[in-house]
mmCIF file of C-alpha atoms and ligand atoms in Angstrom:
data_model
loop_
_atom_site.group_PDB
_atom_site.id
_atom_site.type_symbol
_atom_site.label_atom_id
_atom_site.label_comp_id
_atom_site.label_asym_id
_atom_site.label_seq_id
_atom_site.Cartn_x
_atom_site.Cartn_y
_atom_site.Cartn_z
ATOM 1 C CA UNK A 1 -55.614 -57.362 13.316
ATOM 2 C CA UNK A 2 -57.364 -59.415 11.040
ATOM 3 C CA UNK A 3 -58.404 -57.926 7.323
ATOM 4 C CA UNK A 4 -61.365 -58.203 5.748
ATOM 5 C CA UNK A 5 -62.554 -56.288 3.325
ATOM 6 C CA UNK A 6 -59.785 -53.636 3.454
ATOM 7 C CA UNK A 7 -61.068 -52.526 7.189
ATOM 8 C CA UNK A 8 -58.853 -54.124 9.966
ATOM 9 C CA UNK A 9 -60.630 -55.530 12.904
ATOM 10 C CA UNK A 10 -58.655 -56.012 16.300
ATOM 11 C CA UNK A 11 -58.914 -59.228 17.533
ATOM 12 C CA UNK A 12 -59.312 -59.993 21.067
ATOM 13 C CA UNK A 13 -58.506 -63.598 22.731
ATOM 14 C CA UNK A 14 -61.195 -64.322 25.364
ATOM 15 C CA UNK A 15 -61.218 -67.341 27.878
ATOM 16 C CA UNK A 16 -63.806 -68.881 29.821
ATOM 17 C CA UNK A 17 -64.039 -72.350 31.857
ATOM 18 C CA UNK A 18 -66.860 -74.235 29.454
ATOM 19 C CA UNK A 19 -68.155 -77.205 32.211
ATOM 20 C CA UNK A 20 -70.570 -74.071 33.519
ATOM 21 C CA UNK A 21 -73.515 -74.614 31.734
ATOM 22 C CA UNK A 22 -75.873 -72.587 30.529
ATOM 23 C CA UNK A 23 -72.947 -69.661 30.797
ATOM 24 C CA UNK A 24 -69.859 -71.590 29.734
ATOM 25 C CA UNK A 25 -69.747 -74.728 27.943
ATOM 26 C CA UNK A 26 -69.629 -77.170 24.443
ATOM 27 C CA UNK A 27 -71.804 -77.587 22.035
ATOM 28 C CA UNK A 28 -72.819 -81.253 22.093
ATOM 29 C CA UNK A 29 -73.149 -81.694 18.163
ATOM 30 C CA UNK A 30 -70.153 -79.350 16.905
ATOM 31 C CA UNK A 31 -67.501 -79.621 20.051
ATOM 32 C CA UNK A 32 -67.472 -75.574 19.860
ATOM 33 C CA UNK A 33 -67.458 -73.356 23.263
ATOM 34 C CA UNK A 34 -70.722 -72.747 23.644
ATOM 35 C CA UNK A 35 -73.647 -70.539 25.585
ATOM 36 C CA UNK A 36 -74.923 -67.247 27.197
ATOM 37 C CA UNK A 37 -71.120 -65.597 28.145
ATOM 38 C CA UNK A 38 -69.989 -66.855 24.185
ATOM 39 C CA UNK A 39 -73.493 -65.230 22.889
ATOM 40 C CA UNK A 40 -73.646 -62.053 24.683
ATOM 41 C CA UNK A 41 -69.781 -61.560 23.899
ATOM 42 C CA UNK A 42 -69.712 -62.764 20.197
ATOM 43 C CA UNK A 43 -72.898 -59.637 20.169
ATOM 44 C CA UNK A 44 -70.589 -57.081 22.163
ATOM 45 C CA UNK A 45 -67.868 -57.747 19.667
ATOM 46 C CA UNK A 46 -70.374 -57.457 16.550
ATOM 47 C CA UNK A 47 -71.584 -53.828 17.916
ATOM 48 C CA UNK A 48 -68.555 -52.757 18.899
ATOM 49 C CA UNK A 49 -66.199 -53.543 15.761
ATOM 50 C CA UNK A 50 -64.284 -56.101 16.754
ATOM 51 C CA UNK A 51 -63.776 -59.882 16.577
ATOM 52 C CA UNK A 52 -62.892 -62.807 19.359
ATOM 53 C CA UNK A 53 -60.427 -65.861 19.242
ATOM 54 C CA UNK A 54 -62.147 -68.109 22.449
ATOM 55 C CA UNK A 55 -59.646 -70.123 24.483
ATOM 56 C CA UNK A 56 -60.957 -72.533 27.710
ATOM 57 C CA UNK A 57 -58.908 -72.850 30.349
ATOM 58 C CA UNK A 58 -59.310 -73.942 34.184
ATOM 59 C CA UNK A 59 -60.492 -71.336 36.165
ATOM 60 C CA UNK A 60 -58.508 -71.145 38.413
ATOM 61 C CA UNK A 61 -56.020 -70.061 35.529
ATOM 62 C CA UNK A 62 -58.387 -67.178 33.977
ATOM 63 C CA UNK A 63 -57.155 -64.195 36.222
ATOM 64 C CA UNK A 64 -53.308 -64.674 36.078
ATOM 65 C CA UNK A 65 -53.802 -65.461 32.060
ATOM 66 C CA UNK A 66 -55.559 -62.008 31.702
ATOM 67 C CA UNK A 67 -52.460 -60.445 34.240
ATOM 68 C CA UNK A 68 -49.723 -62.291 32.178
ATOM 69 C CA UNK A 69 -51.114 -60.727 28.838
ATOM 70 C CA UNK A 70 -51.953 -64.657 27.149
ATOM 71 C CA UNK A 71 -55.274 -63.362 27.168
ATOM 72 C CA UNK A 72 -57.622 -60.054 27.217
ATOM 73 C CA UNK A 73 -60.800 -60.830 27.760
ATOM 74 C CA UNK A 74 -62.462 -63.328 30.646
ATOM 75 C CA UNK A 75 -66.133 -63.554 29.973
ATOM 76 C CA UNK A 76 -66.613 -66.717 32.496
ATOM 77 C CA UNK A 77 -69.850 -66.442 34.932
ATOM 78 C CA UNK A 78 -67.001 -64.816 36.940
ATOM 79 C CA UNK A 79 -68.474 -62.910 39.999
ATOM 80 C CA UNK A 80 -66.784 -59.092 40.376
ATOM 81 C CA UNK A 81 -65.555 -59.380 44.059
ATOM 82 C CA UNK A 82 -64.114 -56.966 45.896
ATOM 83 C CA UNK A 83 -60.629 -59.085 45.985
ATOM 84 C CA UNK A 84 -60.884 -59.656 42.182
ATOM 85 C CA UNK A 85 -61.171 -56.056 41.617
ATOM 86 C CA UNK A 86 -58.304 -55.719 43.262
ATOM 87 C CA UNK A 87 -56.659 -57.411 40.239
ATOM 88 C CA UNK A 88 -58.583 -56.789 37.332
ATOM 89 C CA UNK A 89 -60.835 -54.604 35.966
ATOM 90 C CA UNK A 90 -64.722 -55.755 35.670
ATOM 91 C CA UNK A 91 -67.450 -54.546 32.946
ATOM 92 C CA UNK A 92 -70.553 -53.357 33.822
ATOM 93 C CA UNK A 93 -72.861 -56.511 35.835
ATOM 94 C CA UNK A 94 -74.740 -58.688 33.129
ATOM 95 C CA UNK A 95 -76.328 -60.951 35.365
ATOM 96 C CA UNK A 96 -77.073 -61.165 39.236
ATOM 97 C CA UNK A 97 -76.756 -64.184 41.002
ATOM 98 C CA UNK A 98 -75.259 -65.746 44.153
ATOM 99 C CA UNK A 99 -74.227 -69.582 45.737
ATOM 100 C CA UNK A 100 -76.137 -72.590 47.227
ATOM 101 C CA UNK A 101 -75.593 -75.894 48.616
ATOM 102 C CA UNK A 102 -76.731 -78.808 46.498
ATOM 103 C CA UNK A 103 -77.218 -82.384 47.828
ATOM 104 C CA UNK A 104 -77.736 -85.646 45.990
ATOM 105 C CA UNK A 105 -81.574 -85.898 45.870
ATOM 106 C CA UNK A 106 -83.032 -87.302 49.066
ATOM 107 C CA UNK A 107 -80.124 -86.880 51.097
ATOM 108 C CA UNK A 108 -82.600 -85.330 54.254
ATOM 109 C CA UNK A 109 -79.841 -85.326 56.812
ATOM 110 C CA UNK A 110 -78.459 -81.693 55.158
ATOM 111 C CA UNK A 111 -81.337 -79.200 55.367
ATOM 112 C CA UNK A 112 -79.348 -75.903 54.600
ATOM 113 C CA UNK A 113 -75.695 -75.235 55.397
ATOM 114 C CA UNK A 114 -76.039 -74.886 59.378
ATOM 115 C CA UNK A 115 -76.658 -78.761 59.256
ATOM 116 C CA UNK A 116 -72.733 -79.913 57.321
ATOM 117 C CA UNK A 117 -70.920 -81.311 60.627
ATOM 118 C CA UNK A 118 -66.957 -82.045 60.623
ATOM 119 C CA UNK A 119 -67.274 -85.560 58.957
ATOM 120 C CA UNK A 120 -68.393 -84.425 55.450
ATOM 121 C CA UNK A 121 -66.374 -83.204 53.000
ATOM 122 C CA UNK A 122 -67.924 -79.995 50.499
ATOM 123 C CA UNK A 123 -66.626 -79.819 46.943
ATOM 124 C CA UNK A 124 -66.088 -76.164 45.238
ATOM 125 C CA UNK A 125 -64.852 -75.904 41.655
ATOM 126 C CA UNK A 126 -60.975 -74.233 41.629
ATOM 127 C CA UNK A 127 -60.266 -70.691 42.126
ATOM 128 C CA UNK A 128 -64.333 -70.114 42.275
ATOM 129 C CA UNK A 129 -66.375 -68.676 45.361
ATOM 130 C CA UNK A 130 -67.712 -71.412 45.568
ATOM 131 C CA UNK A 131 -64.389 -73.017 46.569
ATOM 132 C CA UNK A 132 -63.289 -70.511 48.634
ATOM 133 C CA UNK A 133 -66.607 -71.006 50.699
ATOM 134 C CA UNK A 134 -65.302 -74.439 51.354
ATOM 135 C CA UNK A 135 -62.090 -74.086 52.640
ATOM 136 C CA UNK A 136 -63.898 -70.979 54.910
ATOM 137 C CA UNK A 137 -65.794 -74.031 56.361
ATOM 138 C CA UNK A 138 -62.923 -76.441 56.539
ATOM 139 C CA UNK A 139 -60.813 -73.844 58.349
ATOM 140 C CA UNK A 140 -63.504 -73.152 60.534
ATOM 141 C CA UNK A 141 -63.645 -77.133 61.386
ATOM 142 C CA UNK A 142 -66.977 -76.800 60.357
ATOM 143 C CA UNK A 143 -66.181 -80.028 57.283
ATOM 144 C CA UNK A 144 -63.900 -82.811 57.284
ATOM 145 C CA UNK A 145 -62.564 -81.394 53.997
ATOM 146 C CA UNK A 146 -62.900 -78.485 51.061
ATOM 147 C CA UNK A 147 -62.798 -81.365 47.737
ATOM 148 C CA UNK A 148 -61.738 -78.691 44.975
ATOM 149 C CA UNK A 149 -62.504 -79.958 41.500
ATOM 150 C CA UNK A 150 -61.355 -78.817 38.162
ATOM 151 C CA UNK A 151 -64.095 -79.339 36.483
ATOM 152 C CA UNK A 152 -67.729 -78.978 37.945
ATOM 153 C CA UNK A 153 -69.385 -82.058 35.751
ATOM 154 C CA UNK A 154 -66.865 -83.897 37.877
ATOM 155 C CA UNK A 155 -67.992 -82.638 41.063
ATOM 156 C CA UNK A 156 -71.610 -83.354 40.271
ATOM 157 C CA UNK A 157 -71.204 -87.181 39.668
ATOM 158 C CA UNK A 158 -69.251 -87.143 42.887
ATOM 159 C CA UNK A 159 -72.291 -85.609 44.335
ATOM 160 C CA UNK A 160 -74.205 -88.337 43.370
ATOM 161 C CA UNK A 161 -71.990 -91.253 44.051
ATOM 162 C CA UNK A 162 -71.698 -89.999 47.615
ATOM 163 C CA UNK A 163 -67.826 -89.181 47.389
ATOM 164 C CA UNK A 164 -68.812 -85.504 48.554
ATOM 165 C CA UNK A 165 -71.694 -84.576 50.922
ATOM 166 C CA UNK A 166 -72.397 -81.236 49.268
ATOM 167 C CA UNK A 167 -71.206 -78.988 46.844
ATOM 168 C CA UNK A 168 -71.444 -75.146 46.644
ATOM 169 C CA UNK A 169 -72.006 -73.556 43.127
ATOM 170 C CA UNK A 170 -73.644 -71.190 41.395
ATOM 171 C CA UNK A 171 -77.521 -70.930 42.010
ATOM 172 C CA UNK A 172 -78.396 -70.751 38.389
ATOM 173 C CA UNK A 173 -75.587 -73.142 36.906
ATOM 174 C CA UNK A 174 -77.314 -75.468 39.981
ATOM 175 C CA UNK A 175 -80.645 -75.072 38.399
ATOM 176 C CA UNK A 176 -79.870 -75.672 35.207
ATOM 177 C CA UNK A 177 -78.533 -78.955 35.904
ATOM 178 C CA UNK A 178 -81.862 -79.928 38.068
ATOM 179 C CA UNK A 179 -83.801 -79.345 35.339
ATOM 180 C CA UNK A 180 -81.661 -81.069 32.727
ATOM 181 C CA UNK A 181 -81.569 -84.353 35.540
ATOM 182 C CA UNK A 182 -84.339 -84.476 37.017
ATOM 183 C CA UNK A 183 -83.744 -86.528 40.618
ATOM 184 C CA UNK A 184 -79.934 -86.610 40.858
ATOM 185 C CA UNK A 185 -79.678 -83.220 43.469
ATOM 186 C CA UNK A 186 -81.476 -80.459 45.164
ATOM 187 C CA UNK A 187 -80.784 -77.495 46.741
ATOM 188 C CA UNK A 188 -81.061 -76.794 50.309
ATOM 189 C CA UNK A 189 -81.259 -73.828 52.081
ATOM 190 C CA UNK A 190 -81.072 -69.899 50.684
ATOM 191 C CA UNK A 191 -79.042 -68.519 48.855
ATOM 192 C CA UNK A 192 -75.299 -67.995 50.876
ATOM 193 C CA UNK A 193 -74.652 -64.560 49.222
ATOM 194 C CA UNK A 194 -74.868 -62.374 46.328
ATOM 195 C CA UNK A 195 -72.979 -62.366 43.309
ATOM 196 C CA UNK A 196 -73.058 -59.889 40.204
ATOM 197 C CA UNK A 197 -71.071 -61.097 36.920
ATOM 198 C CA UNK A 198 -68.866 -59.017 34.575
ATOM 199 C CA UNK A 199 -66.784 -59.334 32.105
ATOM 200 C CA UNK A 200 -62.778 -58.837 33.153
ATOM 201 C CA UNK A 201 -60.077 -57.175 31.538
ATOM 202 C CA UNK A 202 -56.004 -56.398 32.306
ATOM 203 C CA UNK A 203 -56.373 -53.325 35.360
ATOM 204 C CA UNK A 204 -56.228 -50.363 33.218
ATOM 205 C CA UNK A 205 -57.186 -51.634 29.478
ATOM 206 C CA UNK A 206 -59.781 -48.703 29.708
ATOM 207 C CA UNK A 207 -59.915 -48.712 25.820
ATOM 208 C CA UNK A 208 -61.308 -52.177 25.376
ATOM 209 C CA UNK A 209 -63.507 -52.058 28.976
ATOM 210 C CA UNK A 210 -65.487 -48.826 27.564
ATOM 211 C CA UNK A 211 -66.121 -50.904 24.137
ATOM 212 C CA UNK A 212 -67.054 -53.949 26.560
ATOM 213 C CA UNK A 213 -69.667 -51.394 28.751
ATOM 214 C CA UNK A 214 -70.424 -49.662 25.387
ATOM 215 C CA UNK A 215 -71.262 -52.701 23.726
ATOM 216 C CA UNK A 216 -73.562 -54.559 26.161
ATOM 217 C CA UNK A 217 -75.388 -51.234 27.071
ATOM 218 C CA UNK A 218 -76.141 -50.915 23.139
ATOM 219 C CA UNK A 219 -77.514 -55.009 22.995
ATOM 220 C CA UNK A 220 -79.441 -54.129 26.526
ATOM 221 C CA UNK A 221 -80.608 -51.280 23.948
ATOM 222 C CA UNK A 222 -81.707 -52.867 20.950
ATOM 223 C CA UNK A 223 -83.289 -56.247 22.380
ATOM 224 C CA UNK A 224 -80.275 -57.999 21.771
ATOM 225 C CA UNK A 225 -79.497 -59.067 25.469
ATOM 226 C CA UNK A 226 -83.215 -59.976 26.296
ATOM 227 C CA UNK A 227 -83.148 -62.394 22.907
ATOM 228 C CA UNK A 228 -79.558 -64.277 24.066
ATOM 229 C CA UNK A 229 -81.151 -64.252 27.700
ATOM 230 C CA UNK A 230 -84.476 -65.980 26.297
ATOM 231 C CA UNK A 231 -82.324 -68.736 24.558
ATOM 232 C CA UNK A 232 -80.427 -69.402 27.539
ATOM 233 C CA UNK A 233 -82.476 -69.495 30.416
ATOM 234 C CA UNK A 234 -86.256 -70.194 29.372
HETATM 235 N N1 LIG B 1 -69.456 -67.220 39.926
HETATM 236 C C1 LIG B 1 -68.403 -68.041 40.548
HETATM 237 C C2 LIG B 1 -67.117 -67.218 40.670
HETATM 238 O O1 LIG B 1 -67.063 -66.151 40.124
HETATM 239 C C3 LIG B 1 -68.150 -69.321 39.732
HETATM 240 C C4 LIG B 1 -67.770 -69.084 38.287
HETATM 241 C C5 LIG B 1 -67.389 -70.393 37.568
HETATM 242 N N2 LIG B 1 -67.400 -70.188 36.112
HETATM 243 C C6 LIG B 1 -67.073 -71.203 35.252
HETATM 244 N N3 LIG B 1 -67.110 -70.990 33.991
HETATM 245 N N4 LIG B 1 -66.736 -72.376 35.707
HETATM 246 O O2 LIG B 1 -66.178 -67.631 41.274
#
């Protein structure tokens, strides 16, 4: 609880993976966790009554740190699979997205995903989608090797320097990147699947889930959501 003012707030501790820009990441001047997933949850906690403490952590950590209690809140680009749901419990979808392969600009010889062969190796950020993806292809002796990275700004200048192929990662986090370096890699191919984010919560924490649904329908509402979008991603 934190007091203020005589009315006690809960606090909530929320983690997300920040090297997922423009969803997840740090402020370049102040250091601070940073963009759209802080945003639209800093406005969900405003209109609902309640306040945040953020935490980053790999993530491939986030689901067991919600299960083990050390957090309650994962608001982290995370996609609401069918195997996830399985574990936790997902918020209405805030935004709709889905994977691609990206290539180091130029790099002709990889057209779409039907042209990897079982030389390359694919990279895939830990415990994402994108990961699994790769070792789907690597069991399938379709790549030489699934390179899982911690951190995805790694995995990018590995893209570049040639030490992966190809990397598979999230269509709009992909984008974003293009546009902030222009040249250094492209996408290839369509889209592999679709994904729709939510915000997770501990299986059963109904309570705070209906202030999570409550709260983001209310900033869908009042403009709030289409503002935080605008800043983000135009
Ligand atoms: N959408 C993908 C998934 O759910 C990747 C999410 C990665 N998020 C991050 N903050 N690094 O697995």
């Amino acid at each position: 609880f934190a007091a203020c003012g005589g009315q006690e707030k809960d606090v909530y501790k929320v983690a997300m993976e920040p090297t997922f820009p423009p969803f997840d990441t740090t402020d370049s001047k102040t250091g601070e966790l940073s963009g759209f997933d802080v945003d639209l949850m800093e406005a969900i906690a405003a209109d609902q009554g309640f306040e945040l403490e953020w935490s980053n952590m790999s993530f491939g950590g986030l689901i067991s740190a919600l299960q083990s209690g050390n957090i309650d809140i994962i608001a982290s680009g995370m996609n609401a699979s069918d195997q996830r749901r399985k574990q936790v419990d997902f918020s209405d979808t805030y935004y709709d997205s889905g994977l691609v392969v990206a290539v180091k600009d130029g790099n002709t010889a990889i057209k779409s995903i039907k042209d990897l062969t079982p030389d390359m190796r694919v990279g895939g950020q830990i415990g994402t989608t994108g990961a699994d993806k790769c070792n789907e292809l690597q069991k399938a002796g379709k790549i030489k090797e699934a390179k899982i990275y911690d951190g995805l700004d790694v995995a990018m200048m590995d893209l570049q320097n040639g030490t992966i192929d190809a990397l598979i990662n999230d269509l709009p986090v992909t984008k974003a990147y293009m546009k902030a370096k222009p040249g250094t890699i492209e996408i290839v191919g369509d889209v592999l699947n679709a994904e729709s984010y939510g915000i997770a919560v501990k299986k059963g924490n109904k309570e705070l889930l209906d202030q999570i649904n409550a709260g983001m329908k209310d900033i869908k509402d009042n403009g709030t959501f289409d503002k935080l979008y605008s800043k983000w991603f135009e």
